[in-house]
Short mmCIF file of C-alpha atoms in Angstrom, two decimals:
data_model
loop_
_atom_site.label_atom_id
_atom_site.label_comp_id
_atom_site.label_asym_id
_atom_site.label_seq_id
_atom_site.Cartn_x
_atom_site.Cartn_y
_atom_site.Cartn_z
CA UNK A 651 93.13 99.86 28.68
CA UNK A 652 95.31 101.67 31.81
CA UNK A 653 97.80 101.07 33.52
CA UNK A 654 97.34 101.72 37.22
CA UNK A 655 99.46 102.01 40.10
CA UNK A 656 98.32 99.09 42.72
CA UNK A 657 98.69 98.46 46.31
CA UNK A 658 100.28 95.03 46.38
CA UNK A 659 99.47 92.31 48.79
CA UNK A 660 101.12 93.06 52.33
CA UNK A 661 101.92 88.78 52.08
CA UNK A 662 101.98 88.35 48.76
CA UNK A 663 105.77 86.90 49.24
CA UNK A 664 105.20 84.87 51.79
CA UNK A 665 102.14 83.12 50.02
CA UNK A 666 104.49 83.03 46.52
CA UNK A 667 107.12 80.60 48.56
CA UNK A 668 104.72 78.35 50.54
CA UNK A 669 102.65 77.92 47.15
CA UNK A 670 105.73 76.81 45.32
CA UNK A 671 106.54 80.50 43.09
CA UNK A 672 110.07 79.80 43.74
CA UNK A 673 110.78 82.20 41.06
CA UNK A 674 108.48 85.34 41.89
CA UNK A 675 112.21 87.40 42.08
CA UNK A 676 115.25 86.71 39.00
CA UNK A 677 118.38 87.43 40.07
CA UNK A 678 117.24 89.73 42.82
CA UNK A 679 115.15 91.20 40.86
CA UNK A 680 110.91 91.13 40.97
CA UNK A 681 109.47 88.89 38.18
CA UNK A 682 106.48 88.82 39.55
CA UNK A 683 104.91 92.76 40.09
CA UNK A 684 102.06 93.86 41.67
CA UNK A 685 103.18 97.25 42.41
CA UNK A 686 101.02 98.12 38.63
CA UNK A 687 98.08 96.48 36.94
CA UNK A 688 95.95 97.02 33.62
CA UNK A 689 92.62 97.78 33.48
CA UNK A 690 90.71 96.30 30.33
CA UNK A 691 86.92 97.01 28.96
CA UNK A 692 85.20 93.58 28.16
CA UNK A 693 84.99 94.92 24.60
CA UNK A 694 88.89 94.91 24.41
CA UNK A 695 89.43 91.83 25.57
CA UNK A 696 86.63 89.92 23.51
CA UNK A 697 87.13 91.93 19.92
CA UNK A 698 91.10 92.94 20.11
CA UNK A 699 92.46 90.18 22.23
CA UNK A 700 89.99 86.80 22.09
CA UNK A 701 89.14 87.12 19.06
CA UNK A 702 92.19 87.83 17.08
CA UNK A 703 93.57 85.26 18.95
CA UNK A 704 91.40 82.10 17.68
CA UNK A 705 91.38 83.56 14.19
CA UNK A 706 95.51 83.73 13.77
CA UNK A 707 95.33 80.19 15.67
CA UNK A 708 92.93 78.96 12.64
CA UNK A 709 95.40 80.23 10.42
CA UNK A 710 98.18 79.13 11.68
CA UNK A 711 96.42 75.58 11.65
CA UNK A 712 95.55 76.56 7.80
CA UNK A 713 100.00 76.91 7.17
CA UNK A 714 100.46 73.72 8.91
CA UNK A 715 98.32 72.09 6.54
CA UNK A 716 100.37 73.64 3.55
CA UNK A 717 103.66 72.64 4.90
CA UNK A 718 103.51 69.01 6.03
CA UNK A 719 102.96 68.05 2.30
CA UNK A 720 105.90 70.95 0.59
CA UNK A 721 109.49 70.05 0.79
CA UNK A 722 109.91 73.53 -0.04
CA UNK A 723 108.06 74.69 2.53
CA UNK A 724 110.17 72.46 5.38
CA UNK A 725 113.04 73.86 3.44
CA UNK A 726 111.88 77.54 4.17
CA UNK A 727 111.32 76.67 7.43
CA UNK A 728 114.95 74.95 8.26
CA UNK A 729 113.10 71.73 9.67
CA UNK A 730 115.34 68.91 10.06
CA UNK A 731 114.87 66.51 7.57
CA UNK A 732 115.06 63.17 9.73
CA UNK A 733 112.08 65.33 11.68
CA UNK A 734 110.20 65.67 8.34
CA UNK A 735 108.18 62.14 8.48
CA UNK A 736 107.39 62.69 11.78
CA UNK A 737 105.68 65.85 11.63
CA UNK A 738 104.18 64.91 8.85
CA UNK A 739 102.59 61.63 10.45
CA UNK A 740 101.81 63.46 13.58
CA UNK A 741 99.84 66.30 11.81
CA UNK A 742 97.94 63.10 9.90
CA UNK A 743 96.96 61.61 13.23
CA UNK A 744 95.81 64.85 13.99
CA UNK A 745 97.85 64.03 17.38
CA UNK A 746 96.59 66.00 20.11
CA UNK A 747 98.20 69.82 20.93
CA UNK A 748 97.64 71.02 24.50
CA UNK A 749 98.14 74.58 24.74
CA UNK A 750 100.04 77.93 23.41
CA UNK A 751 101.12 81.72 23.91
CA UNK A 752 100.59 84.18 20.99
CA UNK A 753 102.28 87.46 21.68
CA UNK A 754 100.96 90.75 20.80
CA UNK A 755 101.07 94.89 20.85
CA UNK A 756 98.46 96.09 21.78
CA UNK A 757 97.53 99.90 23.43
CA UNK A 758 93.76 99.54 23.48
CA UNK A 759 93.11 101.59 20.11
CA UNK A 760 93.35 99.55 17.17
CA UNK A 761 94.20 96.05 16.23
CA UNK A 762 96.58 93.77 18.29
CA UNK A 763 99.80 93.43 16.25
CA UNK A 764 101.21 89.42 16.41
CA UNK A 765 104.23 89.39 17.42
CA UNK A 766 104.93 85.77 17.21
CA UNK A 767 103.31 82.08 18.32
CA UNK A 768 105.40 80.45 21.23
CA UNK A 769 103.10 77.39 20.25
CA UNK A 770 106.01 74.53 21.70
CA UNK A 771 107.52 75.19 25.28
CA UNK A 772 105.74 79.03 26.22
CA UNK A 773 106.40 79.29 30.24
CA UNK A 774 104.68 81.95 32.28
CA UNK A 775 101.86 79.25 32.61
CA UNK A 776 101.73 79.41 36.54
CA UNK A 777 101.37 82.67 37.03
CA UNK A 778 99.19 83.51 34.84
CA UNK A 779 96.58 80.83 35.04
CA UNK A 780 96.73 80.49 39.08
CA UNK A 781 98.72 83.53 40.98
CA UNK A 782 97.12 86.09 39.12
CA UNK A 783 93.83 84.49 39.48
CA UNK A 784 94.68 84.30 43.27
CA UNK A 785 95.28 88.41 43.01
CA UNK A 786 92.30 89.25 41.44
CA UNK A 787 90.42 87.02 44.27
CA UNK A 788 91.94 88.67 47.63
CA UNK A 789 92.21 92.36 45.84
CA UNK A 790 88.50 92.26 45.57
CA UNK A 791 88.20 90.73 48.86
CA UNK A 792 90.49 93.83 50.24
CA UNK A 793 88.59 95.62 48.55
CA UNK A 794 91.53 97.26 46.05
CA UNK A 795 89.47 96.03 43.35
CA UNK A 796 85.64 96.43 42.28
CA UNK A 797 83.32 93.56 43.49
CA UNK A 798 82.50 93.06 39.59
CA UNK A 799 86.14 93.08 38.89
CA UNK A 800 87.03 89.85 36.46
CA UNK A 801 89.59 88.83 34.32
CA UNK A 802 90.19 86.76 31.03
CA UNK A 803 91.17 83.61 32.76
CA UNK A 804 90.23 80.39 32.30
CA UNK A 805 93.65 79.13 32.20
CA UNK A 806 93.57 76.20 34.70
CA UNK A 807 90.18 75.14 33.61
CA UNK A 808 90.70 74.30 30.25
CA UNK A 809 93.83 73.16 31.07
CA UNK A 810 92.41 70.74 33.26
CA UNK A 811 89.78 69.82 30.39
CA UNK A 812 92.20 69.57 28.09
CA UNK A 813 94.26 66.79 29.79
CA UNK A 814 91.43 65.24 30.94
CA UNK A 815 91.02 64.62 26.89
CA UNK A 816 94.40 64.18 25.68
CA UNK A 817 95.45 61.86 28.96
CA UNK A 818 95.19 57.74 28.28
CA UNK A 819 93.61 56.23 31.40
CA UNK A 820 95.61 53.40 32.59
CA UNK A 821 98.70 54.70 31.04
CA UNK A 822 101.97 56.82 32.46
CA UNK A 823 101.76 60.80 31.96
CA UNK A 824 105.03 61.63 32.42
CA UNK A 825 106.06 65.55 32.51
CA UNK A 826 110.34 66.81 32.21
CA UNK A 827 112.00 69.73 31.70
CA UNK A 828 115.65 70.71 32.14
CA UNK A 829 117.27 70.33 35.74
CA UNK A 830 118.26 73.22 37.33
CA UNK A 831 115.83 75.90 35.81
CA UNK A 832 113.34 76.99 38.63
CA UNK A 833 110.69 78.45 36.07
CA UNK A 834 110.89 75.44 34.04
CA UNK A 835 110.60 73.16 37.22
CA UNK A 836 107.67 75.70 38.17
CA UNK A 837 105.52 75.24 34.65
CA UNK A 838 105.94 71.54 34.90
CA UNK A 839 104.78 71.18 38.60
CA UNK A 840 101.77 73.11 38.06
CA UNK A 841 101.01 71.12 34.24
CA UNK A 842 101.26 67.80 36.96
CA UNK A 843 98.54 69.42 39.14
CA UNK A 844 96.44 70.29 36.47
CA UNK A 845 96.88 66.70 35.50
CA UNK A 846 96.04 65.30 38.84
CA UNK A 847 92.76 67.19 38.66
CA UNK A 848 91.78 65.72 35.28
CA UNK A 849 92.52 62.71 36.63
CA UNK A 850 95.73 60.94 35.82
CA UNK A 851 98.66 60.05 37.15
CA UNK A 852 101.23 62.56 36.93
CA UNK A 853 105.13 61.64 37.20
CA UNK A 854 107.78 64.39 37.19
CA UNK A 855 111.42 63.56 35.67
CA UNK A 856 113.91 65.77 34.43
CA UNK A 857 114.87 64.95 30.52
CA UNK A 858 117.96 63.46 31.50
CA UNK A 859 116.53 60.87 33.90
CA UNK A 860 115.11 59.49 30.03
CA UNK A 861 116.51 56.65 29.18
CA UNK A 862 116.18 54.48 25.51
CA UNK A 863 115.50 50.73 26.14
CA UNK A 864 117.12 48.41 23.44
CA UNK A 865 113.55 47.50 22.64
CA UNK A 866 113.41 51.32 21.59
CA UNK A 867 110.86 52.26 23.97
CA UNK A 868 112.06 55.54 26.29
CA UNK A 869 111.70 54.75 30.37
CA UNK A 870 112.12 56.82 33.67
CA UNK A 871 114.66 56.02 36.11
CA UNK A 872 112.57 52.88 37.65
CA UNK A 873 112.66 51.53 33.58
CA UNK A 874 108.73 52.26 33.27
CA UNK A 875 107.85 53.42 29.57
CA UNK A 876 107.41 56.44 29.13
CA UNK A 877 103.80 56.26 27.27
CA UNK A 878 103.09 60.14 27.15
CA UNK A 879 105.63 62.68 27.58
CA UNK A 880 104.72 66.57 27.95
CA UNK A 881 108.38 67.92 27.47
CA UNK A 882 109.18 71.46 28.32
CA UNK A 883 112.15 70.46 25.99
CA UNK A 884 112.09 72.22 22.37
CA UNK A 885 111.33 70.06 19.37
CA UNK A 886 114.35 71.76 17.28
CA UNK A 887 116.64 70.44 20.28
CA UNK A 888 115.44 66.75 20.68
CA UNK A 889 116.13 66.15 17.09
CA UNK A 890 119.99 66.96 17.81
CA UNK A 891 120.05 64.69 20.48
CA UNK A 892 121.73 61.29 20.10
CA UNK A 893 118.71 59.29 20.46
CA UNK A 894 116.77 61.41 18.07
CA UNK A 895 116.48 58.40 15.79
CA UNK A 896 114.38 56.38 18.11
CA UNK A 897 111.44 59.19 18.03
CA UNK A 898 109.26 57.96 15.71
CA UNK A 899 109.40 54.12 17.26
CA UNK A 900 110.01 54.84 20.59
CA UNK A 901 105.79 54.35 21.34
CA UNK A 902 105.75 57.31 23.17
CA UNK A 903 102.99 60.24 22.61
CA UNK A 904 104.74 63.69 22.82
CA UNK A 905 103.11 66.58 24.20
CA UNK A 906 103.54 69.00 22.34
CA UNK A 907 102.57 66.51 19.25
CA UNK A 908 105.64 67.05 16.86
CA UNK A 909 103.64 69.28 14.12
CA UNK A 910 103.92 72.16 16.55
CA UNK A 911 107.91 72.41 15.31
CA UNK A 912 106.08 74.21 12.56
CA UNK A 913 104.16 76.77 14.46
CA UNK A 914 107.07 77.33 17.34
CA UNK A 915 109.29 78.71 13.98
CA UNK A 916 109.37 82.16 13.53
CA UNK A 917 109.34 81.34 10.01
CA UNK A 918 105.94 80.96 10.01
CA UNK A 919 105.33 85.09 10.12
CA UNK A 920 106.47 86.00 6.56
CA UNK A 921 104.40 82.79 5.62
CA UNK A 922 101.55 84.19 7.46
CA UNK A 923 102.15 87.74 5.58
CA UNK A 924 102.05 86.31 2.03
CA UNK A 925 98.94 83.94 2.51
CA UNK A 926 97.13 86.97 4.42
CA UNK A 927 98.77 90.19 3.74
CA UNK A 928 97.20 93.41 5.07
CA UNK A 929 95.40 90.99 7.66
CA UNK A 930 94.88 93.98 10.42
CA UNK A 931 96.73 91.77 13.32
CA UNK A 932 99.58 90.69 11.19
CA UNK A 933 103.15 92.49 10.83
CA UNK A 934 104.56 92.43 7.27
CA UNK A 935 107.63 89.71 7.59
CA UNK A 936 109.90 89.00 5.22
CA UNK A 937 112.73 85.97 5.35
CA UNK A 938 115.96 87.74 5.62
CA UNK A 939 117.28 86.27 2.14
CA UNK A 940 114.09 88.26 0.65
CA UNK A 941 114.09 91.97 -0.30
CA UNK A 942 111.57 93.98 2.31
CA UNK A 943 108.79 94.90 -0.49
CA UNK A 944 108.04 97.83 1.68
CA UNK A 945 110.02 101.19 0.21
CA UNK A 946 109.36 103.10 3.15
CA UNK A 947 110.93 100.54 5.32
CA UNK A 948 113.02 102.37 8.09
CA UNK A 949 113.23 100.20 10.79
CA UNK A 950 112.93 96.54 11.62
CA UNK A 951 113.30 93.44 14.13
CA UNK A 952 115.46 90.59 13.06
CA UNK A 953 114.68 87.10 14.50
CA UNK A 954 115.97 83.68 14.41
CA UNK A 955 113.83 81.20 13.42
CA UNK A 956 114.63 79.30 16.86
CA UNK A 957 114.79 81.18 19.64
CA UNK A 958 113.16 81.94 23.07
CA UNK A 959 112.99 84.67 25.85
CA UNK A 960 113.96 87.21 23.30
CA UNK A 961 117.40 85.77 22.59
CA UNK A 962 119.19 87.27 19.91
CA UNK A 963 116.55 89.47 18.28
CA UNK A 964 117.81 92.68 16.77
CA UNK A 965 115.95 95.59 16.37
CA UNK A 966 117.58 97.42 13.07
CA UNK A 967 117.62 100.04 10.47
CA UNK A 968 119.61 100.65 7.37
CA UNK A 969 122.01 102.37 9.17
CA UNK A 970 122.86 99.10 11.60
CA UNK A 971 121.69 97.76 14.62
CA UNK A 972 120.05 100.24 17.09
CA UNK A 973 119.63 97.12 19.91
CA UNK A 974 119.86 93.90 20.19
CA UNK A 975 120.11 90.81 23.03
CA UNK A 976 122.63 88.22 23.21
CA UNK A 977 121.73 84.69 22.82
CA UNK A 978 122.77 81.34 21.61
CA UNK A 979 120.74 81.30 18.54
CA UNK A 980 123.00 83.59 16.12
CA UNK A 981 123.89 81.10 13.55
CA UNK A 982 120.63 79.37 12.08
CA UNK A 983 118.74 81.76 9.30
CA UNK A 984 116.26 84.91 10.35
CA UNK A 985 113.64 86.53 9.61
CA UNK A 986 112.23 90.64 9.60
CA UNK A 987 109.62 92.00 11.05
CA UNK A 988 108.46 95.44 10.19
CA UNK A 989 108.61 97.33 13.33
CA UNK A 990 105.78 97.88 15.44
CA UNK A 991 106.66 98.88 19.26
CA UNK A 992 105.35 97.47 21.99
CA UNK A 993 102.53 99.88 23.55
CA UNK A 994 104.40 102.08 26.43
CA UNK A 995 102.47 102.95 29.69
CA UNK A 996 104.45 105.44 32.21
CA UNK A 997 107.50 104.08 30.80
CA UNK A 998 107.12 100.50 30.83
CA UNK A 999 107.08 97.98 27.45
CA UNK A 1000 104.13 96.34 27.77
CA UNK A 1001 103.32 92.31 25.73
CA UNK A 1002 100.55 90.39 25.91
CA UNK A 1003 100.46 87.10 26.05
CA UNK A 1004 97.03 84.97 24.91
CA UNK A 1005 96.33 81.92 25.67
CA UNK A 1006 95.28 78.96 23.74
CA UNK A 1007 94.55 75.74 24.82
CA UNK A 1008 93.31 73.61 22.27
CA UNK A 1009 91.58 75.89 19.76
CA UNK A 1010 89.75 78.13 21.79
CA UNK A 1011 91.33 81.81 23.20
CA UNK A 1012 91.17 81.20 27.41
CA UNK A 1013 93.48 84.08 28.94
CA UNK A 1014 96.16 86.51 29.29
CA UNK A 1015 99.35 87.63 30.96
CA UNK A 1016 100.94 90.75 30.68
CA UNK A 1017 104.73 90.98 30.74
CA UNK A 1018 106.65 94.57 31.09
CA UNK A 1019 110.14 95.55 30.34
CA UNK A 1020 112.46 98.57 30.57
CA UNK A 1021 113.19 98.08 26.67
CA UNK A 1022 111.42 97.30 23.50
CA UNK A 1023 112.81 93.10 23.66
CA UNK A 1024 110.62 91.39 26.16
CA UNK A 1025 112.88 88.50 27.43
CA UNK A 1026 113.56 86.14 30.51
CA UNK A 1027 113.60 88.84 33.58
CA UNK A 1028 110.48 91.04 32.03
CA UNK A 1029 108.19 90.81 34.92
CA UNK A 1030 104.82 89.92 34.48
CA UNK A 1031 101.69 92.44 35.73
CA UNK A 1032 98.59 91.12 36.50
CA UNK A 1033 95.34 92.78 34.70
CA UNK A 1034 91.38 92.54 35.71
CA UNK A 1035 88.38 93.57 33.64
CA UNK A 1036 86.13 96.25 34.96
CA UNK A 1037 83.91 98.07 32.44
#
């Protein structure tokens, strides 16, 4: 694994706007970088990355298969309880999941450390399963890049394959996210090309265009049900909306399938860490009303169990809080995370994001930031295999 200085793409701008990457620069700042990429080894990507990945997802399955049927469990975990039932049904039906982002550190000697399973509403989805694919494409065709030169992307594929499964022909597939969020707007216009490709019949709506008929069946704006739903909408925030009591009756197949409330809760690390500890990729976690068994404990991260984009984590020690980023999540319960850093290259915090879709381990994204929290504005770096 290196990182290497690139020469980026003399139009890469221009081709960002007029392929809809409205949000390649945050607040005049580059999201999108190609100024750097990493170079990987086949062997890393299949044995630290791939791998890894589909055996934490397994495992993760494995919890949700504990908790659905242990109050105690859905206690530990702060789910609601007029969301309990649900979940609990929807794991039953063994209601279809679509895809995922497991975070890791990882420096290309060792293990990859999991950091923690955005399993519900993980963005970044464009751009790593279609821009960076375009990179790799015209680098090697400008010959920046090795004619061999691949990556670990099969993003829009088995996305594609995936709906293709999951859709109901002859039925609405209806995709919403917030208004006024470009990335958001960005994830959900590429899920609705992906969907066209497999087939179906995509409609875009924001989740405020959702209405609840008397019947109890949710509509669009024209008052056609709403028959599946992906939402880019947390599960944790539907159930404290006002028509959270017409989920389970409304008729409506939610993508993500309501079980994944479990795996989208950071909860699920120190659950992890007792059912597997000393598993090489896993962190020891504690919940934050537990004592650390670790004596030699110096430092930590602190996260709630609901958050996103790095929003009020903490990294601590038992002198106080050496960092932390603000947020709106600072009330609900935490949990710890022994501290591992993120691997540094010339400065730069590097994550990596894996892919699941389904069960199976299909790519990777790269996100780099000035500090040790990745969060909204980290920009992401695209990567290519060459051994």
């Amino acid at each position: 694994m290196q990182r290497i200085l690139s020469k980026p793409r003399p139009d890469w701008c221009s081709q960002a706007e007029a392929l809809g990457f409205r949000f390649h620069t945050l607040d005049g700042e580059p999201y999108w970088d190609e100024t750097a990429s990493y170079r990987f080894t086949l062997r890393e990507i299949e044995d630290d990355i791939e791998a890894p990945t589909e055996a934490l997802h397994a495992m993760c399955l494995d919890l949700v298969d504990d908790v659905v049927v242990s109050e105690r469990l859905m206690d530990r975990l702060a789910i609601p309880v007029n969301a309990r039932d649900l979940i609990a049904e929807s794991w039953k039906l063994s209601e279809p999941s679509l895809y995922g982002r497991m975070d890791f550190s990882y420096d290309g000697q060792g293990p990859a450390k999991f950091y923690e399973y955005n399993a519900d509403t993980p963005t970044s989805l464009y751009e790593t399963g279609y821009f960076q694919w375009l990179w790799l494409e015209q680098q090697i065709e400008r010959q920046e890049l090795p004619g061999d030169a691949d990556q670990f992307n099969r993003l829009q594929e088995a996305l594609i394959e995936r709906l293709a499964m999951i859709g109901r022909a002859g039925q609405s597939f209806h995709l919403a996210c917030c208004r006024d969020h470009p990335e958001d707007a960005g994830t959900v216009e590429y899920l609705a090309d992906c969907a066209e490709q497999a087939g179906l019949s995509p409609q875009l709506l924001f989740m405020d265009d959702i209405g609840l008929e008397p019947s109890g069946r949710f509509v669009d704006r024209a008052d056609n049900p709403i028959e599946q739903l992906f939402k880019l909408y947390p599960w944790e925030w539907l159930w404290q909306e006002t028509f959270a009591s017409g989920l389970s009756g409304s008729g409506t197949q939610f993508i993500e399938p309501p079980w994944k409330l479990i795996l989208s809760n950071k909860g699920i690390l120190p659950l992890l860490w007792e059912r597997h500890r000393g598993h090489p990729n896993l962190l020891p976690a504690w919940f934050s009303d537990q004592t650390p068994d670790d004596p030699g404990l110096q430092r930590w991260v602190r996260k709630p169990l609901f958050s996103r984009e790095g929003a009020n984590i903490s990294i601590e020690t038992p002198d106080g809080v050496e960092s932390r980023v603000d947020g709106p999540y600072d009330q609900g319960p935490t949990v710890l995370q022994s501290w591992h850093p993120p691997a540094v290259f010339s400065g730069h915090h590097c994550l990596i994001g894996s892919w699941v879709v389904g069960r199976e381990a299909v790519a990777m994204g790269i996100r780099e930031d000035k500090t040790a929290i990745t969060r909204d504005t980290s920009r992401f770096v695209p990567h290519f295999i060459a051994d």
